[in-house]
PDB file of N, CA and C in Angstrom:
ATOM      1  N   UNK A1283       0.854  -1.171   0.000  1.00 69.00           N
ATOM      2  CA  UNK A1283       0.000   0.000   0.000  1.00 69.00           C
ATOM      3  C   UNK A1283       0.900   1.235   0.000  1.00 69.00           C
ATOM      4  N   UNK A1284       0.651   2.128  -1.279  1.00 83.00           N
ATOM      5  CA  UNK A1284       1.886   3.155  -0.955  1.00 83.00           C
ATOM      6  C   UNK A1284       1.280   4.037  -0.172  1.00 83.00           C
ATOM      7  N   UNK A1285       0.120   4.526   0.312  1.00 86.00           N
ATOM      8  CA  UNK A1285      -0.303   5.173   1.228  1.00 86.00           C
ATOM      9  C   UNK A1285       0.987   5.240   2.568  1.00 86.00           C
ATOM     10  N   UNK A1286       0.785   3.993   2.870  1.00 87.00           N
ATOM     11  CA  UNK A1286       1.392   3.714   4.071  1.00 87.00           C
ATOM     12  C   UNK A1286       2.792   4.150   4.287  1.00 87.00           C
ATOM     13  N   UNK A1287       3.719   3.888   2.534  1.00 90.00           N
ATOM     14  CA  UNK A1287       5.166   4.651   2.551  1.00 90.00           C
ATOM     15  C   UNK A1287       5.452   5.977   2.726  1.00 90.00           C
ATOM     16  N   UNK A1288       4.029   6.621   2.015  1.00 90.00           N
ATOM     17  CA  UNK A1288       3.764   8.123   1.911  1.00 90.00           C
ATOM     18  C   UNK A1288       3.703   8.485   3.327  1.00 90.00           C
ATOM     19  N   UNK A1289       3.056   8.055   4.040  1.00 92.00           N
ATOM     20  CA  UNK A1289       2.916   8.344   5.592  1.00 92.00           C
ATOM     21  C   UNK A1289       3.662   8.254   6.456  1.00 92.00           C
ATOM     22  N   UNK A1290       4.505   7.296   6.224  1.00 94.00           N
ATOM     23  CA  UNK A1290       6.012   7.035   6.572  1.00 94.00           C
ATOM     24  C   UNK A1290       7.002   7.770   6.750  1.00 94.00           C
ATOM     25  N   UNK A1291       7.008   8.197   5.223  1.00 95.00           N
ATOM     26  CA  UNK A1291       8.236   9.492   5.192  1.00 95.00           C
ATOM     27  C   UNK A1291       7.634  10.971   5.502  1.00 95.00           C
ATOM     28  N   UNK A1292       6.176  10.894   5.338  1.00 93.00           N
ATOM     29  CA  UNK A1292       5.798  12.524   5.794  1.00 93.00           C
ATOM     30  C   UNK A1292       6.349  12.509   7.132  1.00 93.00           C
ATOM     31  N   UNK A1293       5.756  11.156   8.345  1.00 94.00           N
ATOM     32  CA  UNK A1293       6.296  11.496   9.568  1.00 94.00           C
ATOM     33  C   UNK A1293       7.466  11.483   9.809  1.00 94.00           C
ATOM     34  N   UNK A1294       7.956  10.807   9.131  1.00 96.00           N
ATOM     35  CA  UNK A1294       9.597  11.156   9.282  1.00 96.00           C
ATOM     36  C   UNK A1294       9.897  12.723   8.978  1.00 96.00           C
ATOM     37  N   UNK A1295       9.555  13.180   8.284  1.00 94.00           N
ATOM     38  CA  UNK A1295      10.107  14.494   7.814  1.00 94.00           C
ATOM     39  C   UNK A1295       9.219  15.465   8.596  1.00 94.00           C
ATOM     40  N   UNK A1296       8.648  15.520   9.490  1.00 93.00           N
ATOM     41  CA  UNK A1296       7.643  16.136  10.855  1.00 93.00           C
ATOM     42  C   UNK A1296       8.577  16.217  11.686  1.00 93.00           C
ATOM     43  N   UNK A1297       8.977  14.840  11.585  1.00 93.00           N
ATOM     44  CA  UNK A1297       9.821  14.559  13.340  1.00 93.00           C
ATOM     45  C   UNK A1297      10.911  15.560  12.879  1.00 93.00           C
ATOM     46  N   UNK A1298      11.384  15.438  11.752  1.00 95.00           N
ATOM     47  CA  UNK A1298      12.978  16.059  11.313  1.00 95.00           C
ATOM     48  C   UNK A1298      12.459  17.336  11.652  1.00 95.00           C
ATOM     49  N   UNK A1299      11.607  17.838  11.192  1.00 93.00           N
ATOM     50  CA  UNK A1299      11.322  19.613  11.063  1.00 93.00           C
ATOM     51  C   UNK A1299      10.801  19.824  12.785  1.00 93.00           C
ATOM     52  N   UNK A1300      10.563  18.873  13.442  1.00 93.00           N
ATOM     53  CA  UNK A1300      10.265  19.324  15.041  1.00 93.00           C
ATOM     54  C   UNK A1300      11.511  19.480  15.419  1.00 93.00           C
ATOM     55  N   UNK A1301      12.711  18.359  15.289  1.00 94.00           N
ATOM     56  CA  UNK A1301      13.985  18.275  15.660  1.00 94.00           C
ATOM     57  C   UNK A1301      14.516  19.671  15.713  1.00 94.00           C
ATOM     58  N   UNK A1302      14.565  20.177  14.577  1.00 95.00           N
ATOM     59  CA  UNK A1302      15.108  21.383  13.910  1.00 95.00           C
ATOM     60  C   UNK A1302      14.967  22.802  14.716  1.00 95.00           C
ATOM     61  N   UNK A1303      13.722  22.529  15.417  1.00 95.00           N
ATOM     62  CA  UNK A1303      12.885  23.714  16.085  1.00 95.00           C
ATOM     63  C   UNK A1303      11.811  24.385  15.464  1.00 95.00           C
ATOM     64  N   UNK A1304      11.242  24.095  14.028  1.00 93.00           N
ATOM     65  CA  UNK A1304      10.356  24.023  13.676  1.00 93.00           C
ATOM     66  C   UNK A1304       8.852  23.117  14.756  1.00 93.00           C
ATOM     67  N   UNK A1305       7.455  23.964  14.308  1.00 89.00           N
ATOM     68  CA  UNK A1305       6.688  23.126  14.795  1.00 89.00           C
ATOM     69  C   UNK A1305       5.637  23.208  13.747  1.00 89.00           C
ATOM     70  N   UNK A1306       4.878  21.689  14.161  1.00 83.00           N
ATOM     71  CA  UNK A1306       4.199  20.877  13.484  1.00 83.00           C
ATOM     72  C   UNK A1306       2.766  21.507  13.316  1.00 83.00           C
ATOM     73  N   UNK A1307       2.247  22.271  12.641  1.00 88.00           N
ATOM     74  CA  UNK A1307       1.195  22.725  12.794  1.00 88.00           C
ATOM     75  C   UNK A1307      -0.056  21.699  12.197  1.00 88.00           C
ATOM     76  N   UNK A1308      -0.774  21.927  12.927  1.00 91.00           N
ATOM     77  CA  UNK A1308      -1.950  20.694  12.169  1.00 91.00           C
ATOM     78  C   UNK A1308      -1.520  19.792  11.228  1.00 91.00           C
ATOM     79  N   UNK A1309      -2.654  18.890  10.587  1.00 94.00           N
ATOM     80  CA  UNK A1309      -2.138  17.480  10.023  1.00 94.00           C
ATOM     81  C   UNK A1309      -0.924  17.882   8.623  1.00 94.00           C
ATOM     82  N   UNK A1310      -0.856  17.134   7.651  1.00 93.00           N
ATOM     83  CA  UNK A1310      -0.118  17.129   6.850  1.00 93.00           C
ATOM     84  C   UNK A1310      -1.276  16.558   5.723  1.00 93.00           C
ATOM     85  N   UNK A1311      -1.255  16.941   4.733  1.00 92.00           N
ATOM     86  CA  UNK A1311      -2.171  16.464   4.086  1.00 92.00           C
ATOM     87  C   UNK A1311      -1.914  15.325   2.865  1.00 92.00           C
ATOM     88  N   UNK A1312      -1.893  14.720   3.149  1.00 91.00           N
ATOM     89  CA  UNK A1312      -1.522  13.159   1.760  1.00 91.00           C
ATOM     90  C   UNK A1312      -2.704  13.479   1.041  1.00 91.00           C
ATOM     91  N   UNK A1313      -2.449  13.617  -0.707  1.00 89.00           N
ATOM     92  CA  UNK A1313      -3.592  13.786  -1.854  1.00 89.00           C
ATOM     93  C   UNK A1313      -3.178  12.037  -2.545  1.00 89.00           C
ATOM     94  N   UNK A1314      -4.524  11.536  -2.696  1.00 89.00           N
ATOM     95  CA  UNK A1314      -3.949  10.595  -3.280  1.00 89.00           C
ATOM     96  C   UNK A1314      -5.459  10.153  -4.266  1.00 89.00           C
ATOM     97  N   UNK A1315      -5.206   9.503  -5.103  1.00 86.00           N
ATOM     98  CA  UNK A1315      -6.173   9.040  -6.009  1.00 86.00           C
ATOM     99  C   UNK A1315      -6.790   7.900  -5.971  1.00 86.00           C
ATOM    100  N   UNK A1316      -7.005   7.047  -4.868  1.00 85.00           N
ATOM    101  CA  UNK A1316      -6.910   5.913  -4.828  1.00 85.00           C
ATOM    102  C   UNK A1316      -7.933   5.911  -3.167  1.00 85.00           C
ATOM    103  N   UNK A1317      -9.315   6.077  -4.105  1.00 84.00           N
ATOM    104  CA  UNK A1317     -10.464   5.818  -3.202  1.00 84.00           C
ATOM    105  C   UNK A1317     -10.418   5.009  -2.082  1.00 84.00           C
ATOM    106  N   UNK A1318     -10.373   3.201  -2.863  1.00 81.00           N
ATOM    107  CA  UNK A1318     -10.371   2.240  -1.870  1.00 81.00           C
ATOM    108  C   UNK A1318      -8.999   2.217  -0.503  1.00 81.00           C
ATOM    109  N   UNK A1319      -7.838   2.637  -0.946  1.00 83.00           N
ATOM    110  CA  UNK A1319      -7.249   3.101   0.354  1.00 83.00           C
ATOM    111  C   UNK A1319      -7.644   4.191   1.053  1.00 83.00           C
ATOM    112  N   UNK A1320      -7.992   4.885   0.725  1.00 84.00           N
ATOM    113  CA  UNK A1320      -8.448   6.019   2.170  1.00 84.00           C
ATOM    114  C   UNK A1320      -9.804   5.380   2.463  1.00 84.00           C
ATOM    115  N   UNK A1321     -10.763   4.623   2.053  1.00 83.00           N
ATOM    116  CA  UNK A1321     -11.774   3.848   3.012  1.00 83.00           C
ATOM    117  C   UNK A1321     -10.939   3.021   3.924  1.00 83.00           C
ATOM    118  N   UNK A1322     -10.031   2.237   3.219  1.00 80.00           N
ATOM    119  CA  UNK A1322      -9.251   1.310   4.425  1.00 80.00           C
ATOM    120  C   UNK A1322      -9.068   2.088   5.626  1.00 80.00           C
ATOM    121  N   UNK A1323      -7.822   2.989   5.091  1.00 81.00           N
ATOM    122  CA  UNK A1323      -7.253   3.453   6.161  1.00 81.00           C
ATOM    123  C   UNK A1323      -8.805   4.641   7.166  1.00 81.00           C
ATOM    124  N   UNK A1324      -9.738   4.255   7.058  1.00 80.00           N
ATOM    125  CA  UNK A1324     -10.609   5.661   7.446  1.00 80.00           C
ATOM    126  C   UNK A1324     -11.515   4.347   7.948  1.00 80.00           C
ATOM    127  N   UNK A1325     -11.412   3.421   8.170  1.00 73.00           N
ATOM    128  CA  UNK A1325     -12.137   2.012   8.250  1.00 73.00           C
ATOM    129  C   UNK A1325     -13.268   2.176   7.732  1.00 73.00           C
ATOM    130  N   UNK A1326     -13.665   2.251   6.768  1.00 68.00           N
ATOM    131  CA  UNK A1326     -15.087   2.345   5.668  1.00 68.00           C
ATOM    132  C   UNK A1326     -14.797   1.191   4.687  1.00 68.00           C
ATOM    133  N   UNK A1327     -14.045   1.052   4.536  1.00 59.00           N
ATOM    134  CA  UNK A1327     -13.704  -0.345   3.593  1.00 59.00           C
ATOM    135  C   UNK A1327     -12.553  -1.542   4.144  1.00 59.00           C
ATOM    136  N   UNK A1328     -13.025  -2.000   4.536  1.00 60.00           N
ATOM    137  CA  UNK A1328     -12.418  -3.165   5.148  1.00 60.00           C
ATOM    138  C   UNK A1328     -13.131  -4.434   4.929  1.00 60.00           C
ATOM    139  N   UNK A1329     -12.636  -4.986   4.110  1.00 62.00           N
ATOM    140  CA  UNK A1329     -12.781  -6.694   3.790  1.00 62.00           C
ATOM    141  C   UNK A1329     -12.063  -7.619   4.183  1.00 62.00           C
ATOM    142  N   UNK A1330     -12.798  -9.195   4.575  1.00 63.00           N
ATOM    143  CA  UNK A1330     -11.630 -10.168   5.110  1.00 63.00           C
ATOM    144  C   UNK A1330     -11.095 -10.554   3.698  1.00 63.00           C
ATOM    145  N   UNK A1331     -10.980  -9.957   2.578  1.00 63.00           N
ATOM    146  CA  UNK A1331      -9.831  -9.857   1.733  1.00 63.00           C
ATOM    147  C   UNK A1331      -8.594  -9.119   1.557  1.00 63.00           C
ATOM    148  N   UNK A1332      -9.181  -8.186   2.271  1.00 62.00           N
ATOM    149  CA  UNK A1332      -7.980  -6.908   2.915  1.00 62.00           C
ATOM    150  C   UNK A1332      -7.013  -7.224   4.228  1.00 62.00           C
ATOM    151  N   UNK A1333      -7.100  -8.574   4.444  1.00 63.00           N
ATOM    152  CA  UNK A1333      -6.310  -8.458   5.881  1.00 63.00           C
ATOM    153  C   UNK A1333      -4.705  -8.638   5.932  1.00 63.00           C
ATOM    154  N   UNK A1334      -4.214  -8.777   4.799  1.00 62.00           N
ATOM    155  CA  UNK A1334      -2.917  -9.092   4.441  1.00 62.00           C
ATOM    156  C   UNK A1334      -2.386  -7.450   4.459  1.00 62.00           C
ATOM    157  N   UNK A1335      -3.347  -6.159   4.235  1.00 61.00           N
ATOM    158  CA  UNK A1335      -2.676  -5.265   4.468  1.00 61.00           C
ATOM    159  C   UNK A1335      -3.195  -4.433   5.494  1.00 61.00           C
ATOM    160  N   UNK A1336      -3.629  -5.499   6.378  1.00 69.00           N
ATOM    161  CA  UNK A1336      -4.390  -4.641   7.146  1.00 69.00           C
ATOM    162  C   UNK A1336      -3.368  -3.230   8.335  1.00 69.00           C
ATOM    163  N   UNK A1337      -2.494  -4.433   8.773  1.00 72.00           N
ATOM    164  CA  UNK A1337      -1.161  -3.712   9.418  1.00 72.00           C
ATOM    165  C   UNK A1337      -1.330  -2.348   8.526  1.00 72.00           C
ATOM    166  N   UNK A1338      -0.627  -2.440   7.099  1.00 73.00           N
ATOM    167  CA  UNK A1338      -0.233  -1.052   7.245  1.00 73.00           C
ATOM    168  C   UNK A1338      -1.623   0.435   7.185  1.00 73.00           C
ATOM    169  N   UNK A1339      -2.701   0.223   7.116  1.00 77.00           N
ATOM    170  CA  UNK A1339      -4.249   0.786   7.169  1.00 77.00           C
ATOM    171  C   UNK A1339      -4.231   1.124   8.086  1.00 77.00           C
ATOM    172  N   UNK A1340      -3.440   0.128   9.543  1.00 80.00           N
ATOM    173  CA  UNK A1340      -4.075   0.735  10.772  1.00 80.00           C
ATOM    174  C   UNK A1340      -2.900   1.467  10.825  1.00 80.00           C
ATOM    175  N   UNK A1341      -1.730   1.467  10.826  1.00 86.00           N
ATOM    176  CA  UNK A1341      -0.367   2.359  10.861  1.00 86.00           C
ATOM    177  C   UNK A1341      -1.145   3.644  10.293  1.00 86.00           C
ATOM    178  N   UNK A1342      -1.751   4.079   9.210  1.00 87.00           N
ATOM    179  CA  UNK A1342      -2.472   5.408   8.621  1.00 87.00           C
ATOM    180  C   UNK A1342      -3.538   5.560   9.391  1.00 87.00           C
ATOM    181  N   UNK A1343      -4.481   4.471   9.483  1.00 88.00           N
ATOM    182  CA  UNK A1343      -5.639   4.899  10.328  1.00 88.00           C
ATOM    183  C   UNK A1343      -4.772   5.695  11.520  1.00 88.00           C
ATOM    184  N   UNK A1344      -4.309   5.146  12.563  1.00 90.00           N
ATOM    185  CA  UNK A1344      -3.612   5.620  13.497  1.00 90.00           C
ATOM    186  C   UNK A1344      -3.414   6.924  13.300  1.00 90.00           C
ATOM    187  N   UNK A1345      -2.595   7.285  12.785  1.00 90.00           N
ATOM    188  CA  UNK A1345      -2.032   8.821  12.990  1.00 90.00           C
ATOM    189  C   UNK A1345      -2.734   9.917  12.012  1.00 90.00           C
ATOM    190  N   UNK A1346      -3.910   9.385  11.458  1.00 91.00           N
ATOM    191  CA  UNK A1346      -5.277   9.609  10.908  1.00 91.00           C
ATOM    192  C   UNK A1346      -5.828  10.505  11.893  1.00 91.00           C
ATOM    193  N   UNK A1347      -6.296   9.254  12.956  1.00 90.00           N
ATOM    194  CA  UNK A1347      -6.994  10.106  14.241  1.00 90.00           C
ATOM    195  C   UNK A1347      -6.310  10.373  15.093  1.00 90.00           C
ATOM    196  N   UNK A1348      -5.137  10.588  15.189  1.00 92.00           N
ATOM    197  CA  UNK A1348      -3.882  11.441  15.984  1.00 92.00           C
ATOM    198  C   UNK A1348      -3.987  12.795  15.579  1.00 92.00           C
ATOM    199  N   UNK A1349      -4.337  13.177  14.300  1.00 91.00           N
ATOM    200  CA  UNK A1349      -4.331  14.585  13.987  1.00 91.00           C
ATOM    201  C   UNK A1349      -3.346  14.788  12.994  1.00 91.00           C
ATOM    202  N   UNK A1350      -2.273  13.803  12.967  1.00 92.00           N
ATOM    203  CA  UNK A1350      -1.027  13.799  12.261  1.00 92.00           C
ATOM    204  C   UNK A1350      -0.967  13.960  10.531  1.00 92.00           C
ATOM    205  N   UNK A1351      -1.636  13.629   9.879  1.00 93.00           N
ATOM    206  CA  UNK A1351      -2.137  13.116   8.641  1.00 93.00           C
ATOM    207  C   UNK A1351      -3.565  13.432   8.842  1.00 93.00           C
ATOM    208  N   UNK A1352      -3.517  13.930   7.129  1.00 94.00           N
ATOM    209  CA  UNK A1352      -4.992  14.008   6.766  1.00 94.00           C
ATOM    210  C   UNK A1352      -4.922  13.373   5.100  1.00 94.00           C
ATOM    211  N   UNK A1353      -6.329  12.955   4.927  1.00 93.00           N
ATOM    212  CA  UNK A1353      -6.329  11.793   3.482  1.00 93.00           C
ATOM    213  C   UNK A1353      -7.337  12.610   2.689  1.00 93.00           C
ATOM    214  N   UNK A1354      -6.548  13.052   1.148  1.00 92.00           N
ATOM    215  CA  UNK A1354      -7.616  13.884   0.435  1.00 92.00           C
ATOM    216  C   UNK A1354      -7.598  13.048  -0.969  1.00 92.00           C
ATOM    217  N   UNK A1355      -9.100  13.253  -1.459  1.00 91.00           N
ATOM    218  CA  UNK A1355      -8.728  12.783  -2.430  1.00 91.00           C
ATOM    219  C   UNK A1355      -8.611  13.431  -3.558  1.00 91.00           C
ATOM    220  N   UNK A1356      -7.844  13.543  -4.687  1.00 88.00           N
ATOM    221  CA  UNK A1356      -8.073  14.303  -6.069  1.00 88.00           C
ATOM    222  C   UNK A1356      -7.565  13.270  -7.011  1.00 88.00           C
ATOM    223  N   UNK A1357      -9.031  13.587  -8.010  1.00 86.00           N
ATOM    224  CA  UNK A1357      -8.851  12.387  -9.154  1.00 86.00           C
ATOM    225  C   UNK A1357      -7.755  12.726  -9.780  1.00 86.00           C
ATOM    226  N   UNK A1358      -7.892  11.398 -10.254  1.00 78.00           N
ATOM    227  CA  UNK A1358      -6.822  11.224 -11.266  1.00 78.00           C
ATOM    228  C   UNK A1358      -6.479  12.363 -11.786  1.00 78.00           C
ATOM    229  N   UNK A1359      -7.051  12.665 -12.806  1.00 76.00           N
ATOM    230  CA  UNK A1359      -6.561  14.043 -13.776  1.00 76.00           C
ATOM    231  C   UNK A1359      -6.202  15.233 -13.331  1.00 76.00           C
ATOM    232  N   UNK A1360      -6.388  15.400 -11.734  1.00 78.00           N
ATOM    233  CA  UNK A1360      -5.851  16.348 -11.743  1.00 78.00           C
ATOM    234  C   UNK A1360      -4.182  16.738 -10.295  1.00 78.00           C
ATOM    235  N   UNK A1361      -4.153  15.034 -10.641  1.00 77.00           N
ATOM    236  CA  UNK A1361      -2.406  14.723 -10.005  1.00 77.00           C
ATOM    237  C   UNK A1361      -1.450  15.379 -10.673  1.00 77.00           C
ATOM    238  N   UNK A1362      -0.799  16.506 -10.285  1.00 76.00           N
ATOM    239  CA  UNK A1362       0.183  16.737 -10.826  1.00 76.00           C
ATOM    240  C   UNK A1362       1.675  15.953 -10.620  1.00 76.00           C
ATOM    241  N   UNK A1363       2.083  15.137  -9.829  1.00 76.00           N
ATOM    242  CA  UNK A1363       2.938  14.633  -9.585  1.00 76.00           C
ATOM    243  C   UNK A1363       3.216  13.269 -10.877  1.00 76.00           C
ATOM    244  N   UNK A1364       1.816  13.038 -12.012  1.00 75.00           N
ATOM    245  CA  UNK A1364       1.633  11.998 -12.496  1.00 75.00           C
ATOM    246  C   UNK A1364       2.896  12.400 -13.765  1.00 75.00           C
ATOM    247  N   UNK A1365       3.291  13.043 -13.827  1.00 76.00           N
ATOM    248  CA  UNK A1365       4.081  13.674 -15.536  1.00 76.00           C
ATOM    249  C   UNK A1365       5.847  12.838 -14.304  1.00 76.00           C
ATOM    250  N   UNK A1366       5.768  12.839 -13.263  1.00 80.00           N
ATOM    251  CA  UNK A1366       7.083  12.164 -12.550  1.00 80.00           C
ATOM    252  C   UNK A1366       6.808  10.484 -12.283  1.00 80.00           C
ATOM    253  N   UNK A1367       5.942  10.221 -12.718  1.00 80.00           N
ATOM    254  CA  UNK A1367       5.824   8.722 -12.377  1.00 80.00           C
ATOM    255  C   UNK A1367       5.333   8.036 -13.484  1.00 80.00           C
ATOM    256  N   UNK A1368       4.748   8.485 -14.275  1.00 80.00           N
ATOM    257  CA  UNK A1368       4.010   7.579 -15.544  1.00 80.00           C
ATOM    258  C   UNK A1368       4.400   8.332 -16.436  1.00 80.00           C
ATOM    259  N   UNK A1369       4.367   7.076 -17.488  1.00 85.00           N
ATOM    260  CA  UNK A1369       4.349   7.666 -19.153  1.00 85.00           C
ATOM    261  C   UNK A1369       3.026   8.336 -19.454  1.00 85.00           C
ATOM    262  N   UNK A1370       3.420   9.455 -20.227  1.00 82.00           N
ATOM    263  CA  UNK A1370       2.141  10.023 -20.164  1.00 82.00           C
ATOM    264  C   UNK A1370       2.558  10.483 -21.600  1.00 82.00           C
ATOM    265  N   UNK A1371       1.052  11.218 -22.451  1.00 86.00           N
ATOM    266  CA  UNK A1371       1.412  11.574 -24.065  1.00 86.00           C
ATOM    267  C   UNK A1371       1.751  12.888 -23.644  1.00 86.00           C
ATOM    268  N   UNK A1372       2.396  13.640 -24.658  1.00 87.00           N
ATOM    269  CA  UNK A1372       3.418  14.848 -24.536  1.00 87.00           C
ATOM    270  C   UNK A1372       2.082  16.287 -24.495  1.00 87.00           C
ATOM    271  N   UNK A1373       1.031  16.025 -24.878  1.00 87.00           N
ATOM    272  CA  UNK A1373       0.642  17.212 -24.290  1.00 87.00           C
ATOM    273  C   UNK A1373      -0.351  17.041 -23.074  1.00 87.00           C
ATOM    274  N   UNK A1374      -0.023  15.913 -22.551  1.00 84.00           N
ATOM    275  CA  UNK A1374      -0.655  15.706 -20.757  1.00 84.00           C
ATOM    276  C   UNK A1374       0.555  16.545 -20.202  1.00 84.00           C
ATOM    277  N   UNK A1375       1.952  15.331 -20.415  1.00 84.00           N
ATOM    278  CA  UNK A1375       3.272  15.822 -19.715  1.00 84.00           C
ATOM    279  C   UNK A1375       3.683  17.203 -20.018  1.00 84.00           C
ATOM    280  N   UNK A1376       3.244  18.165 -21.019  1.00 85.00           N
ATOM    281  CA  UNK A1376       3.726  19.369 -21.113  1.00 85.00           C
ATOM    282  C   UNK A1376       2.638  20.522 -20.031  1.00 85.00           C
ATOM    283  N   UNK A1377       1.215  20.258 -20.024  1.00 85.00           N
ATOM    284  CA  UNK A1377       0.443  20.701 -19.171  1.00 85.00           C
ATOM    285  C   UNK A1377       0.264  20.677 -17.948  1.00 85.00           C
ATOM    286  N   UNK A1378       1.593  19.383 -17.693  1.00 82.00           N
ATOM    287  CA  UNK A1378       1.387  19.016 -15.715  1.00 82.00           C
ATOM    288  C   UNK A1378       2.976  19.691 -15.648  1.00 82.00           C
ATOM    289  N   UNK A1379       3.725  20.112 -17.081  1.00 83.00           N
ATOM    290  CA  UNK A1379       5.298  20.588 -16.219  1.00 83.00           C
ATOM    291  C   UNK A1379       4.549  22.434 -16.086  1.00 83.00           C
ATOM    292  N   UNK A1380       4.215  22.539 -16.767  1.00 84.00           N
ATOM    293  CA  UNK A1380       3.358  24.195 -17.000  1.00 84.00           C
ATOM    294  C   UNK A1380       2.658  24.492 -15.459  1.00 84.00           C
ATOM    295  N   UNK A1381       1.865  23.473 -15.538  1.00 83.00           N
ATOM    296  CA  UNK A1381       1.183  23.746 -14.023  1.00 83.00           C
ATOM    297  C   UNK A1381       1.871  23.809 -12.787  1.00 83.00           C
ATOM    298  N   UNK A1382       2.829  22.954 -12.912  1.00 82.00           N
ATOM    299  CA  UNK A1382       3.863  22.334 -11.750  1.00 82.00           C
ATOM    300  C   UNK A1382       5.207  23.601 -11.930  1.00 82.00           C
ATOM    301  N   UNK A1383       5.208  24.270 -12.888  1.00 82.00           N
ATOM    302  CA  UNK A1383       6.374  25.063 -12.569  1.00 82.00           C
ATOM    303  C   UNK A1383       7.723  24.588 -12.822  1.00 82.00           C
ATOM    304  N   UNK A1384       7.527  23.453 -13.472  1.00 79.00           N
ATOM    305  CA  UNK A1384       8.576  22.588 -13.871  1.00 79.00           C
ATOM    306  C   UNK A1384       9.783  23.944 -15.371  1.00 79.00           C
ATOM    307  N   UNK A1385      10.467  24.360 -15.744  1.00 76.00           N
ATOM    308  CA  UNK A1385      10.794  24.344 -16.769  1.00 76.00           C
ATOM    309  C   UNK A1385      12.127  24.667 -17.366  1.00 76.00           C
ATOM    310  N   UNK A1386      11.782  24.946 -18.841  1.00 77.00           N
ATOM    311  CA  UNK A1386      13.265  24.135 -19.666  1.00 77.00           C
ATOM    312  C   UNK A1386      14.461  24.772 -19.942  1.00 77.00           C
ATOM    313  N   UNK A1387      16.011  24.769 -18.825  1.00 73.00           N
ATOM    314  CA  UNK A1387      16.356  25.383 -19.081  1.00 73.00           C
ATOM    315  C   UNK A1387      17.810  25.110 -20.067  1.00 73.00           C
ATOM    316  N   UNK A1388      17.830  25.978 -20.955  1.00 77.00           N
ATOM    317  CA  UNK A1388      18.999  26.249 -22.078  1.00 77.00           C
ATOM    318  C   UNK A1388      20.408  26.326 -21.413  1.00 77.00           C
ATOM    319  N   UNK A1389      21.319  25.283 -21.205  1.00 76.00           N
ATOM    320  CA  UNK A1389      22.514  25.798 -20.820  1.00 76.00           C
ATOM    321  C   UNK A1389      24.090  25.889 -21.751  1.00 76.00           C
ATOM    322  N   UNK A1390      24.788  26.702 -22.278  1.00 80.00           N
ATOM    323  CA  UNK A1390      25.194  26.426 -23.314  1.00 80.00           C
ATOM    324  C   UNK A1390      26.592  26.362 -22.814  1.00 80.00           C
ATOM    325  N   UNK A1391      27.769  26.049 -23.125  1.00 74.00           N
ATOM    326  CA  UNK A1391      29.416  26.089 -22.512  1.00 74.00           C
ATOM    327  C   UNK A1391      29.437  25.011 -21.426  1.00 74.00           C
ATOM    328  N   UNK A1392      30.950  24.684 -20.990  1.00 73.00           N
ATOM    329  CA  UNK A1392      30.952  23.720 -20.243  1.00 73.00           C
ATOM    330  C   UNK A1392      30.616  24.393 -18.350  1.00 73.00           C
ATOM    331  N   UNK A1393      30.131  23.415 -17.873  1.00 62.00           N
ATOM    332  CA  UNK A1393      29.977  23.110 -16.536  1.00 62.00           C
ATOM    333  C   UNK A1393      31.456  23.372 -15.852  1.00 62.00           C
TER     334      UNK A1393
END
C-alpha cells in the first residue's frame, strides 16, 4: 500500500522539522487518487480480503486520528505529480510541467 510509505516518510520528515525547532502545525495532508485506500485506512472499507494489508491501514488509520495526517482525495486528472511517475502523451506531460512550474532550461558552454 503506498499510502502507508507516503505516511512514513511525511512522519519522518515532521519529526525532522520538530527536531530542527520548527513546529508541526496541524495534520499534513496526503492527496492521493486511490479511493479504496483512504476507506481502508478511514475504516469504511475493510474486507476479510484486505487483511494481508491490514497492518499497514491501521499504521495510517492511526495517525489519521492522531491529527497527524490528513487523506484527500483528487482524481486522477488532476495529479500533478503523475508527468514524474508515468508515461504520459506529450501534451498531458507538457500541461502538468506548465502547471507544476517545472521548466526548460537552455545551458550552453561547459559546466
Amino acid at each position: 500500500m503506498a499510502l502507508s510509505l507516503a505516511a512514513q516518510e511525511v512522519l519522518w520528515l515532521r519529526y525532522l522539522l520538530v527536531e530542527m525547532g520548527f513546529k508541526a502545525e496541524g495534520p499534513t495532508t496526503l492527496q492521493l487518487d486511490n479511493t479504496s485506500a483512504i476507506a481502508m485506512a478511514t475504516n469504511q472499507g475493510y474486507t476479510p480480503r484486505a487483511k494481508r494489508i491490514d497492518l499497514r491501514a491501521h499504521f495510517v488509520r492511526d495517525h489519521v486520528e492522531a491529527g497527524r495526517i490528513k487523506l484527500k482525495h483528487v482524481p486522477t486528472e488532476e495529479q500533478l505529480a503523475d508527468f514524474l511517475t508515468k508515461a504520459l502523451p506529450t501534451p498531458r506531460m507538457m500541461q502538468l510541467c506548465n502547471t507544476s512550474g517545472v521548466v526548460d532550461v537552455q545551458v550552453e558552454g561547459e559546466c
